[in-house]
Short mmCIF file of C-alpha atoms and ligand atoms in Angstrom, two decimals:
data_model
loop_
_atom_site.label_atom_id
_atom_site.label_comp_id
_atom_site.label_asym_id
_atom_site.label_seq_id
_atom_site.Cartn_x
_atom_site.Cartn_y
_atom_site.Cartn_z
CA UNK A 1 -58.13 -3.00 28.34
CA UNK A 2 -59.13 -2.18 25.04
CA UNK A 3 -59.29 1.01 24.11
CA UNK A 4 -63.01 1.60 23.16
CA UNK A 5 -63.84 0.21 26.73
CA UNK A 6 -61.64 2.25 28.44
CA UNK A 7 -63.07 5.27 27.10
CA UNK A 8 -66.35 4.06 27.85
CA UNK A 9 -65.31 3.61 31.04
CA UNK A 10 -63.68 7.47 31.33
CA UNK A 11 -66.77 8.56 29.49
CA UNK A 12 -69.37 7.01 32.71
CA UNK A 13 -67.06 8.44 35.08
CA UNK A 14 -67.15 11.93 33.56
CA UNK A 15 -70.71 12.73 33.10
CA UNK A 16 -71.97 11.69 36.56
CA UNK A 17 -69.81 14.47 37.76
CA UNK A 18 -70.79 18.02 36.28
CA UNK A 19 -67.25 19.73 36.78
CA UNK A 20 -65.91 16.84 35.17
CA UNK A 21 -68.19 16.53 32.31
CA UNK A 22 -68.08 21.10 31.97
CA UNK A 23 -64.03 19.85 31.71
CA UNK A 24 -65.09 17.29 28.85
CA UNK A 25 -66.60 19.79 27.06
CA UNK A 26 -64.33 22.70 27.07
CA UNK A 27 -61.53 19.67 26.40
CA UNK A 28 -63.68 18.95 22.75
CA UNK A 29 -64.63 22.50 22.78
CA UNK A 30 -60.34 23.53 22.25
CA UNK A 31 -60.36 20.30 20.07
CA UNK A 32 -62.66 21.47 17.71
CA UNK A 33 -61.06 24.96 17.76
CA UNK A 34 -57.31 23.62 17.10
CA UNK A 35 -59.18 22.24 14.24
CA UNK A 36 -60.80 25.45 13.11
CA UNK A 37 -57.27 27.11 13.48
CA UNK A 38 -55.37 24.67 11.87
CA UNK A 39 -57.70 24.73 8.66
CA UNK A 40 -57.72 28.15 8.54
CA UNK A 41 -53.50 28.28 8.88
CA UNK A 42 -52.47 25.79 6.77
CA UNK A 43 -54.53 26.43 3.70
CA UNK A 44 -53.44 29.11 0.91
CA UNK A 45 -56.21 32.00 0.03
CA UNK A 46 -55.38 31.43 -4.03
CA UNK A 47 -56.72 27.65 -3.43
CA UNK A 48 -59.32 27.99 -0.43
CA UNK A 49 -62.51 26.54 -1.90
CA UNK A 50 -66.14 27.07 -0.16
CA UNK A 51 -66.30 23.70 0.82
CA UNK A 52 -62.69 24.18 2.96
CA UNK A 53 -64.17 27.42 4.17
CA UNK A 54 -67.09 25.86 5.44
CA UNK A 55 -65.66 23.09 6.98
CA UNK A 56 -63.34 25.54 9.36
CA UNK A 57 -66.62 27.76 10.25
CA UNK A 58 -68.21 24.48 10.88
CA UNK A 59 -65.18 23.29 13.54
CA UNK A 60 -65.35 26.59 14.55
CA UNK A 61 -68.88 26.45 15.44
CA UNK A 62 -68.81 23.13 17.29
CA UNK A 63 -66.11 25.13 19.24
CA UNK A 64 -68.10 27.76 20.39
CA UNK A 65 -71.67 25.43 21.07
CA UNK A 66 -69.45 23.07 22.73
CA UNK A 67 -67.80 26.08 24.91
CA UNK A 68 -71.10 27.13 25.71
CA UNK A 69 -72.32 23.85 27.31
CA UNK A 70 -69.00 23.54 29.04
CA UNK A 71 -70.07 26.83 30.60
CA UNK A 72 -73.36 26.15 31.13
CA UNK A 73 -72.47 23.69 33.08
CA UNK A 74 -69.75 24.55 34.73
CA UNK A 75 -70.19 28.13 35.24
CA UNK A 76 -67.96 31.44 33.79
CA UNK A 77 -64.88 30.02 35.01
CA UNK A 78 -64.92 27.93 31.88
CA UNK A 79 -64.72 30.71 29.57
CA UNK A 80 -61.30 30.26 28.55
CA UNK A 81 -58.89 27.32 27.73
CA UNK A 82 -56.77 27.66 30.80
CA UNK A 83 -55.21 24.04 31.41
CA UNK A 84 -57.20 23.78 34.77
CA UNK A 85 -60.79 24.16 32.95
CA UNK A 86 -59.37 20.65 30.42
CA UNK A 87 -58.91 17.02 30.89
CA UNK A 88 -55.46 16.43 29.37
CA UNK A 89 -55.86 19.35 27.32
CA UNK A 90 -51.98 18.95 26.72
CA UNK A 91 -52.55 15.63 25.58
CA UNK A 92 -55.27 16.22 23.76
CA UNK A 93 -53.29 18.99 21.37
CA UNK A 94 -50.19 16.26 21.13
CA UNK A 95 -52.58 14.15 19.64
CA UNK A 96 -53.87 16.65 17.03
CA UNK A 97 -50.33 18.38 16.68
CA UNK A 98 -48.36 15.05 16.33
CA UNK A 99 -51.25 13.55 14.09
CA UNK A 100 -50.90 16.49 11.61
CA UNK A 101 -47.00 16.52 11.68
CA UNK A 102 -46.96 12.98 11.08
CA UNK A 103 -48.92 13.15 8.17
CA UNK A 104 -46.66 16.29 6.84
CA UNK A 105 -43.67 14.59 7.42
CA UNK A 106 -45.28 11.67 4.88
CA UNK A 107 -45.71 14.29 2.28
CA UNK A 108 -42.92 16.61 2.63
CA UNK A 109 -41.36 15.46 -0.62
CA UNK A 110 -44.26 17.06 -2.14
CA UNK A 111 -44.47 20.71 -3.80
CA UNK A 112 -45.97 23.11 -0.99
CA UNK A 113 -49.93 23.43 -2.37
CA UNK A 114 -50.06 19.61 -2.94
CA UNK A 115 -48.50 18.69 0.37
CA UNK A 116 -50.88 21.17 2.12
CA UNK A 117 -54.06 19.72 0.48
CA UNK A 118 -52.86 15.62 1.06
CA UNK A 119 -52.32 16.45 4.58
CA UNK A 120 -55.75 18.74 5.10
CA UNK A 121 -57.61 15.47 3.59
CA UNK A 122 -56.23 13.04 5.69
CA UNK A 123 -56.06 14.75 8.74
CA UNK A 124 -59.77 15.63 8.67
CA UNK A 125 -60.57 12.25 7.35
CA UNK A 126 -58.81 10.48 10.21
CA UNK A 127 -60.03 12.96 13.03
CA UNK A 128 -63.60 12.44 12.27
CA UNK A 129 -63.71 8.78 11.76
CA UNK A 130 -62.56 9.69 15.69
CA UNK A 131 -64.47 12.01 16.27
CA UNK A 132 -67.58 9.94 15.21
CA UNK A 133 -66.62 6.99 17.28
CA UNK A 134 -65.79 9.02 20.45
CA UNK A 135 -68.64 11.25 19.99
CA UNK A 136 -71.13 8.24 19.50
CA UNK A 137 -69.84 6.47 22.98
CA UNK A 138 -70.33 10.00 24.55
CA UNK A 139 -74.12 10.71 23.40
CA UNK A 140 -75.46 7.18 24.61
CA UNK A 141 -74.09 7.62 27.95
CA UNK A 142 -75.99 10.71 27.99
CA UNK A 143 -79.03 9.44 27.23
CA UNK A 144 -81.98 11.73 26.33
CA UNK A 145 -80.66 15.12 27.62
CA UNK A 146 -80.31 18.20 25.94
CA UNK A 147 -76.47 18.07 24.81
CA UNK A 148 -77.13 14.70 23.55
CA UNK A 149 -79.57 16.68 20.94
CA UNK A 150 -77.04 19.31 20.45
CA UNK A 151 -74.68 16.55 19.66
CA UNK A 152 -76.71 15.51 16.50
CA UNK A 153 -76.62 18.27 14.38
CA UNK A 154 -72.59 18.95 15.32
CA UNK A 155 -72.37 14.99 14.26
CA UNK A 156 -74.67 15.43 10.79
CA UNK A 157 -71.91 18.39 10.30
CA UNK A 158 -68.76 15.63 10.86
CA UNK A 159 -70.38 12.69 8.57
CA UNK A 160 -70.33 15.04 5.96
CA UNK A 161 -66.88 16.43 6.34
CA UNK A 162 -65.62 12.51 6.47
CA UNK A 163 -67.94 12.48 3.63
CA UNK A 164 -66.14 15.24 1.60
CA UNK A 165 -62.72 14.37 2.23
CA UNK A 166 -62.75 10.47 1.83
CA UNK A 167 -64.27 11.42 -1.59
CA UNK A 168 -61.78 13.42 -2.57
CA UNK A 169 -59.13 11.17 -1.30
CA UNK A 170 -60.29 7.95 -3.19
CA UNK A 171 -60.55 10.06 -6.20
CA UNK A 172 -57.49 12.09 -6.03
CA UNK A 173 -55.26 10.11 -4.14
CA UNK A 174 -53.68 6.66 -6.19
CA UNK A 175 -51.74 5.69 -2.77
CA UNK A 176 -55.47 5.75 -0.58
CA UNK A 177 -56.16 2.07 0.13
CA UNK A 178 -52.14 1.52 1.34
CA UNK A 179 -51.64 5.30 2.74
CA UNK A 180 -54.84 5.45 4.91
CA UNK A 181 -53.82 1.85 6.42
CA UNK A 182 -50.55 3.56 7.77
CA UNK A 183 -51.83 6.43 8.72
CA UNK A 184 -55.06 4.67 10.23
CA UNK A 185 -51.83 2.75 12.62
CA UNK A 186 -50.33 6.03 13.63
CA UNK A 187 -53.62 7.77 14.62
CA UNK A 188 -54.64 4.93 16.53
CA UNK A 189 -51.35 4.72 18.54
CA UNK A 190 -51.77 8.55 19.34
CA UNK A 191 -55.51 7.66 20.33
CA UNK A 192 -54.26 4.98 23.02
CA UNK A 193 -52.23 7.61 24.38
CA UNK A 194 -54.32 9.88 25.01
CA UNK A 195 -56.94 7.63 26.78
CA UNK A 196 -54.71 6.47 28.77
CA UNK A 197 -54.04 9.78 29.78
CA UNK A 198 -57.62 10.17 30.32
CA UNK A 199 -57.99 7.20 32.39
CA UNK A 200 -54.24 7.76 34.34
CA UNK A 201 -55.84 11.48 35.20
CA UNK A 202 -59.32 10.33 36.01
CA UNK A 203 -57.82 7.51 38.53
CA UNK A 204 -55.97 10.22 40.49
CA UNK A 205 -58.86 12.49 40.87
CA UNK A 206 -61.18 9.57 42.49
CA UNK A 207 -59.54 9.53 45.99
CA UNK A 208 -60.54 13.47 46.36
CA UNK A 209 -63.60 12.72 45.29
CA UNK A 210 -64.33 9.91 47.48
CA UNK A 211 -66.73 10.08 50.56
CA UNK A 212 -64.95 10.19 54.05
CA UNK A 213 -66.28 7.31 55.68
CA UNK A 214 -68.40 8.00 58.94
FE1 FE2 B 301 -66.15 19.45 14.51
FE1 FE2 B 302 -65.46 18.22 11.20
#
């Protein structure tokens, strides 16, 4: 199965159950704030401009609106980013951790403040060409409810970061059109894995949450 529909597929299953869906959310919620963290970590005060700054209170904001849902939803026992209160939170962070160290490793001839600017770029631009695509498929199958309305302005927030950085790269970045191809082949490889986590994880939950037949 390809993996837009499988997602789709995950995606249905996970909003018609509300501990499922409060797992979804605290799952993005610790995505978002890996990306808050790693922004913050990996960029050097001398060269931190307003728009970097930004961008990690941004992530970190989605974070904490995305928490809040998650708890909303699911009640105080999601306050946290214990494994139990994640779908595949482990896999979720490999695919963020191995993502970034890929594109590192690509750059690690580099001097240090180059290198850490390259790999800011096209980690953020990869992530939310993602993070649009996954986020999209998410909002329809909600429908008109209130997350899906909190989901817009967190979305007008990730346009403009692709925005930003794609910018940048096609400006400041001669290797762009070749590099992003590669990199586009990596991140989609890490992608499959992780919905196929998804799905693996979903499939062994359905038998406990089937109905004992009469
Ligand atoms: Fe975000
Ligand atoms: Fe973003």
């Amino acid at each position: 199965m390809h993996a837009q529909d499988r997602i789709g597929n995950s995606i249905a299953a996970i909003v018609a159950d509300p501990i499922l869906h409060a797992k979804w959310l605290n799952t993005f919620s610790f995505l978002e704030y890996v990306g808050f963290r790693k922004i913050v970590k990996s960029q050097r005060a001398e060269a931190l401009s307003a728009a970097v700054l930004n961008h990690a209170l941004e992530e970190g904001r989605h974070a904490l609106g995305l928490k809040k849902l998650a708890v909303k939803l699911g009640g105080l026992s999601f306050d946290s980013y214990a494994p139990e209160t994640m779908l595949c939170g482990e896999e979720a962070e490999a695919y963020f951790q191995e993502l970034d160290g890929a594109c590192d490793e690509a750059f690690s001839a580099l001097p240090e403040a180059e290198r850490a600017k390259l790999v800011y770029c096209y980690v953020t631009w990869l992530i939310e060409r993602r993070a649009l695509d996954v986020y999209g498929v998410y909002k329809q199958a909600l429908g008109a409810s209130e997350i899906a309305r909190k989901l817009d302005g967190l979305l007008a927030e990730e346009i403009r970061h692709l925005a930003e950085v794609e910018a940048w790269l096609q400006a400041g970045d001669p290797g762009f059109p070749t590099r992003s191809k590669e990199f586009e082949a990596v991140e989609a490889r890490l992608y499959d894995t992780f919905v196929e986590a998804l799905a693996r994880d979903l499939a062994q939950r359905k038998p406990l949450a089937a109905p004992v037949p009469a």
